[in-house]
PDB file of C-alpha atoms in Angstrom:
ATOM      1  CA  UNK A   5     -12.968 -42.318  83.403  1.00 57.00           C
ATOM      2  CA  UNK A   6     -11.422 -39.108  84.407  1.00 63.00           C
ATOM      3  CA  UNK A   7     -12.141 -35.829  83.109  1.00 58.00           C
ATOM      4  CA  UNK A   8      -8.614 -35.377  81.689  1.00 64.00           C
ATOM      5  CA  UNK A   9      -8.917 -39.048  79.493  1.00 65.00           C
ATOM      6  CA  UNK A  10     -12.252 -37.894  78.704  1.00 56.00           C
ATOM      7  CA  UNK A  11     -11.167 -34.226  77.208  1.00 54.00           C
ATOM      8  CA  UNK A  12      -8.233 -36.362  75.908  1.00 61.00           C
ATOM      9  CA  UNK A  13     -10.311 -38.858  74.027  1.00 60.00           C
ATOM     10  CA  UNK A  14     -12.793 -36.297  72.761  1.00 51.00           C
ATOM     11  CA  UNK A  15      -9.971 -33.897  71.481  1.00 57.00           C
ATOM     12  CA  UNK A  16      -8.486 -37.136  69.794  1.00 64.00           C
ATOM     13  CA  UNK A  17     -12.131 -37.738  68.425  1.00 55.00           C
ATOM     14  CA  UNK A  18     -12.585 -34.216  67.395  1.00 51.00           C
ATOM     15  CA  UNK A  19      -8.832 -34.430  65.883  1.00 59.00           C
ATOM     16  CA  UNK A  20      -9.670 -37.264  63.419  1.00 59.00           C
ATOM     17  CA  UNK A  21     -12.859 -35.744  62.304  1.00 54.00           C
ATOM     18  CA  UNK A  22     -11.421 -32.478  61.372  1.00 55.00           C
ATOM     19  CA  UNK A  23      -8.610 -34.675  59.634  1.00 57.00           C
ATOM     20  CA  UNK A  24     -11.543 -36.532  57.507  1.00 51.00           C
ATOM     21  CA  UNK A  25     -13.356 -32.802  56.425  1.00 53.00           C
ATOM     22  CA  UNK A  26     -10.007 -31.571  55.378  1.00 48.00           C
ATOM     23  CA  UNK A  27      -9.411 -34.713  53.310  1.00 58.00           C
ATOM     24  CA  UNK A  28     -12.863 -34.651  51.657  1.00 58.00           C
ATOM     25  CA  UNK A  29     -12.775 -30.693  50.974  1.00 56.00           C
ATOM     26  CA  UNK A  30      -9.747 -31.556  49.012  1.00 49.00           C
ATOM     27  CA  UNK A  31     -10.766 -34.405  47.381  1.00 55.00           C
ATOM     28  CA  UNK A  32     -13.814 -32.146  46.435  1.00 51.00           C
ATOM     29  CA  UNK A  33     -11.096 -29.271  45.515  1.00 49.00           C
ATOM     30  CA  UNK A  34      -9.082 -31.622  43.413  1.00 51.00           C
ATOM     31  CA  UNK A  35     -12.445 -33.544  41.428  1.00 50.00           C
ATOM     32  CA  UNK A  36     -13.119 -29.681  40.751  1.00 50.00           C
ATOM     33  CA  UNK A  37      -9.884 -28.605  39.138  1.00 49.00           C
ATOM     34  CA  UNK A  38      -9.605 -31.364  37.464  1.00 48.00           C
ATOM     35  CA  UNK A  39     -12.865 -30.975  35.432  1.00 50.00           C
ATOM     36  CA  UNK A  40     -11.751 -26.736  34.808  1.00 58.00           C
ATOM     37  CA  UNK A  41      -8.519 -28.825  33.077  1.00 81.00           C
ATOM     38  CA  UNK A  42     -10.901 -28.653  29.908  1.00 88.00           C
ATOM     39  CA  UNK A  43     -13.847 -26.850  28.305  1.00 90.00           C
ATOM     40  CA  UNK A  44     -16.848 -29.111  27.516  1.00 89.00           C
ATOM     41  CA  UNK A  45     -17.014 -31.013  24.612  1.00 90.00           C
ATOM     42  CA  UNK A  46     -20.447 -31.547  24.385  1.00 87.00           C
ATOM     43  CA  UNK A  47     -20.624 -29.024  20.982  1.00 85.00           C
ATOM     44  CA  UNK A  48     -17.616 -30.518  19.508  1.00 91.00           C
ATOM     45  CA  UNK A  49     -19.725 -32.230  16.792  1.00 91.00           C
ATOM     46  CA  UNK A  50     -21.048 -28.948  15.300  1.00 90.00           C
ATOM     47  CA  UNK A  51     -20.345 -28.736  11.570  1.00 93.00           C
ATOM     48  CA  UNK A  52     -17.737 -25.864  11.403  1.00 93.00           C
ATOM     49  CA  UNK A  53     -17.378 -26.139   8.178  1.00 95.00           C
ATOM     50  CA  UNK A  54     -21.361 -25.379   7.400  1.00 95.00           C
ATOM     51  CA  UNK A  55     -21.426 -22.882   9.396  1.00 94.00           C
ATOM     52  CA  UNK A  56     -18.783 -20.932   7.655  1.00 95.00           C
ATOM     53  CA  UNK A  57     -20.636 -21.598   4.166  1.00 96.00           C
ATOM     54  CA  UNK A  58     -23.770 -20.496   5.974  1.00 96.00           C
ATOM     55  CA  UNK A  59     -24.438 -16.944   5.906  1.00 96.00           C
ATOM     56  CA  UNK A  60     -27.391 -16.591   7.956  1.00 96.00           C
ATOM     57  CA  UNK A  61     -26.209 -19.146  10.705  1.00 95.00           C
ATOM     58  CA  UNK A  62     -22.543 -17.734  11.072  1.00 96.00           C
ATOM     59  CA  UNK A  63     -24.237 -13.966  11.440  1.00 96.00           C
ATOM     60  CA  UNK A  64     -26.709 -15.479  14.272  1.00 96.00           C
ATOM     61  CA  UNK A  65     -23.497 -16.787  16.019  1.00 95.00           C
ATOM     62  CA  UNK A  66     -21.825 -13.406  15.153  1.00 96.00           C
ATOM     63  CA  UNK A  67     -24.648 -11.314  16.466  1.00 97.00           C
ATOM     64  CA  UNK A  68     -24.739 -13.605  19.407  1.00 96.00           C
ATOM     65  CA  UNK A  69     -21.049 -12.846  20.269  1.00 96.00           C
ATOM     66  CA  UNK A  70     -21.699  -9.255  19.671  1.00 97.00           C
ATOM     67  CA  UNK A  71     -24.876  -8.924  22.195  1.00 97.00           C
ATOM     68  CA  UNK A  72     -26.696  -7.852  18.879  1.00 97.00           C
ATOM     69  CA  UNK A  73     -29.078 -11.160  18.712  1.00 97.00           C
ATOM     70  CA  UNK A  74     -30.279 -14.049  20.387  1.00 97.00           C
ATOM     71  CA  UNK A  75     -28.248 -17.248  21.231  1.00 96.00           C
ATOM     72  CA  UNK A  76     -28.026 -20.547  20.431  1.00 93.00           C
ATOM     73  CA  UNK A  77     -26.884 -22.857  23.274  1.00 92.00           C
ATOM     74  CA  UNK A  78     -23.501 -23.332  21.486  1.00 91.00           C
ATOM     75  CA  UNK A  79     -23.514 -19.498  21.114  1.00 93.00           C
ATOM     76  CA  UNK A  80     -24.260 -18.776  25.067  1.00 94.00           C
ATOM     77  CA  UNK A  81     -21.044 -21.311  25.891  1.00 92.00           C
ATOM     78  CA  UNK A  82     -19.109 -19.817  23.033  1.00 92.00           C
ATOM     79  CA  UNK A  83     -19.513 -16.367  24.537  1.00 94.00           C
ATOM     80  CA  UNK A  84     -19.153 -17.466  28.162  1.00 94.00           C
ATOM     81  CA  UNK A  85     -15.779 -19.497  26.901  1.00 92.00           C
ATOM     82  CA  UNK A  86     -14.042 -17.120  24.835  1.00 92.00           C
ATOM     83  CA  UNK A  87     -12.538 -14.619  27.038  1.00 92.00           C
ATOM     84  CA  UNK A  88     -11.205 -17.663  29.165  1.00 92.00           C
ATOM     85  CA  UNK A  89      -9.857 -19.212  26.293  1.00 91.00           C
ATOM     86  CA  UNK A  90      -8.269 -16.258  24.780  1.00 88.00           C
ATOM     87  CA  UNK A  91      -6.342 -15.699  28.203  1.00 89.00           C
ATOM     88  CA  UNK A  92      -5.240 -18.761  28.165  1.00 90.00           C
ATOM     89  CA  UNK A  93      -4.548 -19.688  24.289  1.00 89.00           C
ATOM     90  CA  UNK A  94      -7.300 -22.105  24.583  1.00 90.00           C
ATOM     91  CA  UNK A  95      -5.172 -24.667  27.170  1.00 92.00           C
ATOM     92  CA  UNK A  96      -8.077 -26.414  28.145  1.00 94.00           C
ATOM     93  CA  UNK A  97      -9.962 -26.745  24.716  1.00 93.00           C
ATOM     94  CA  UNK A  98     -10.052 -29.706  23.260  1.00 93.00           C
ATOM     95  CA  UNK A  99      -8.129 -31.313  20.264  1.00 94.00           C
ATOM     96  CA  UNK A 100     -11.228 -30.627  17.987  1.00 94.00           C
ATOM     97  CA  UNK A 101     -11.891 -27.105  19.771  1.00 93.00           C
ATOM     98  CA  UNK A 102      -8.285 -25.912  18.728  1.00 93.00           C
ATOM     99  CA  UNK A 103      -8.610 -26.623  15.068  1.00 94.00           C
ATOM    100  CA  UNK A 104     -12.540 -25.357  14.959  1.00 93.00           C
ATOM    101  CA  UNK A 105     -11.190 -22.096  16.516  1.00 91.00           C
ATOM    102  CA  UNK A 106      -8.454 -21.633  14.061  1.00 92.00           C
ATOM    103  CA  UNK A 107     -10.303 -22.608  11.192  1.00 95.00           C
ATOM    104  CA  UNK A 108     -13.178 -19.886  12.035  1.00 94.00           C
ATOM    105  CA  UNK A 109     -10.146 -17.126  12.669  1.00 91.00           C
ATOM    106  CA  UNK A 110      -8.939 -17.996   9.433  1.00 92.00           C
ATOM    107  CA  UNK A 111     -11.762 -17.868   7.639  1.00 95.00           C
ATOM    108  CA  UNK A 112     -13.179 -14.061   9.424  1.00 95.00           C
ATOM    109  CA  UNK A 113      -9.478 -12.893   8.660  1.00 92.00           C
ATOM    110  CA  UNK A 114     -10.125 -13.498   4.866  1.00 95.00           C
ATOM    111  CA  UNK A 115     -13.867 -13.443   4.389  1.00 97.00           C
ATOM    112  CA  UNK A 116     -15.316 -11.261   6.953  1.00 96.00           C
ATOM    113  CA  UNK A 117     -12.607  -8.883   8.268  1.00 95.00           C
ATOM    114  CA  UNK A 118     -14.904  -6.651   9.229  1.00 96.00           C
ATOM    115  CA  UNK A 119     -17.011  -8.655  11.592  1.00 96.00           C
ATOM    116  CA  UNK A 120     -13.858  -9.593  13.019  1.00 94.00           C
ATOM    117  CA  UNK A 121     -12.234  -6.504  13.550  1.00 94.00           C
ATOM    118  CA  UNK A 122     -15.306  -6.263  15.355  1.00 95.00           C
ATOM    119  CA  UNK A 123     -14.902  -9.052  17.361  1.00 94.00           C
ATOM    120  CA  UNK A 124     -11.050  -8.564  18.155  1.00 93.00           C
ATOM    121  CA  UNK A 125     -12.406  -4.936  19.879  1.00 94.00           C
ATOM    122  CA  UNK A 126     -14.821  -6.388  21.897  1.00 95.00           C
ATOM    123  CA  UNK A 127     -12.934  -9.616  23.324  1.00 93.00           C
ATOM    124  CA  UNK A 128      -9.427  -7.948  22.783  1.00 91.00           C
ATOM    125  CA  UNK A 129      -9.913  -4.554  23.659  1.00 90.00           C
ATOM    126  CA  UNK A 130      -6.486  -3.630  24.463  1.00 89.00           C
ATOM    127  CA  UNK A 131      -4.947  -5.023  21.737  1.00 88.00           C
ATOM    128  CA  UNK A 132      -3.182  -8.143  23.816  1.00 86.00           C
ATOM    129  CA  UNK A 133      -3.958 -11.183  21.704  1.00 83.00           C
ATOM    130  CA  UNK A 134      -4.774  -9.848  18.583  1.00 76.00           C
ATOM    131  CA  UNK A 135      -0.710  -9.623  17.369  1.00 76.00           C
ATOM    132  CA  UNK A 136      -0.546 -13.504  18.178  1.00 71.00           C
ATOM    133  CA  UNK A 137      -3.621 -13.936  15.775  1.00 64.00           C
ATOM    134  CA  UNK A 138      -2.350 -11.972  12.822  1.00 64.00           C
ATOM    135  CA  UNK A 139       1.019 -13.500  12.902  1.00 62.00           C
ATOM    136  CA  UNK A 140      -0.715 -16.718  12.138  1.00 57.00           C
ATOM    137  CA  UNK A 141      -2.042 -15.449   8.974  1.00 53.00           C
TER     138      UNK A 141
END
């Protein structure tokens, strides 16, 4: 074999392999943006509803959002989530997500306006969602 089929067949070699990492680093790419489509919905079951009705809970989860008090694992991925899903008017929450999060602004616009004119300057500082929100009301 001469050196020139050799380099030839090793480029060629060297060619497909670098054809096969590009196609798995985007199948990896892909299989990642497809699971950032939508938030988890491994807290979807929690009981809204009791929460709301719940004084001591829904401060713990308001506390929690606040940096004021510890966190409940549906707290932690509340607070990690919300600035995302703000940005984005919750695109990648779920069905269930979408009606939990309106029912909760709902209720903190009527019952607890305080606590969430507290919350609107801490995750909407400058103002930008917080017209979409009172609209709604």
């Amino acid at each position: 074999m001469s050196v020139d089929r050799f380099n030839s067949s090793v480029n060629e070699s060297f060619g497909k392999l670098n054809k096969m990492k590009v196609i798995i680093i985007l199948m990896f790419v892909t299989l990642v943006a497809a699971q950032q489509r939508q938030y988890t919905n491994k807290f979807d079951g929690v009981d809204v509803d009791s929460v709301l009705t719940n004084n001591r809970i829904l401060n713990n989860y308001i506390k929690c959002l606040m940096e004021k008090g510890p966190c409940t694992a549906e707290g932690r991925e509340l607070k990690k989530l919300l600035p995302d899903a703000l940005q984005t008017d919750c695109s990648k929450c779920t069905e269930t997500q979408k009606r939990n999060s309106q029912k909760v602004i709902n209720f903190l616009r009527v019952n607890k306006p305080g606590e969430w004119k507290l919350l609107l300057d801490k995750y909407d500082a400058k103002g930008i969602y917080r017209s979409k929100y009172e609209k709604q009301g």
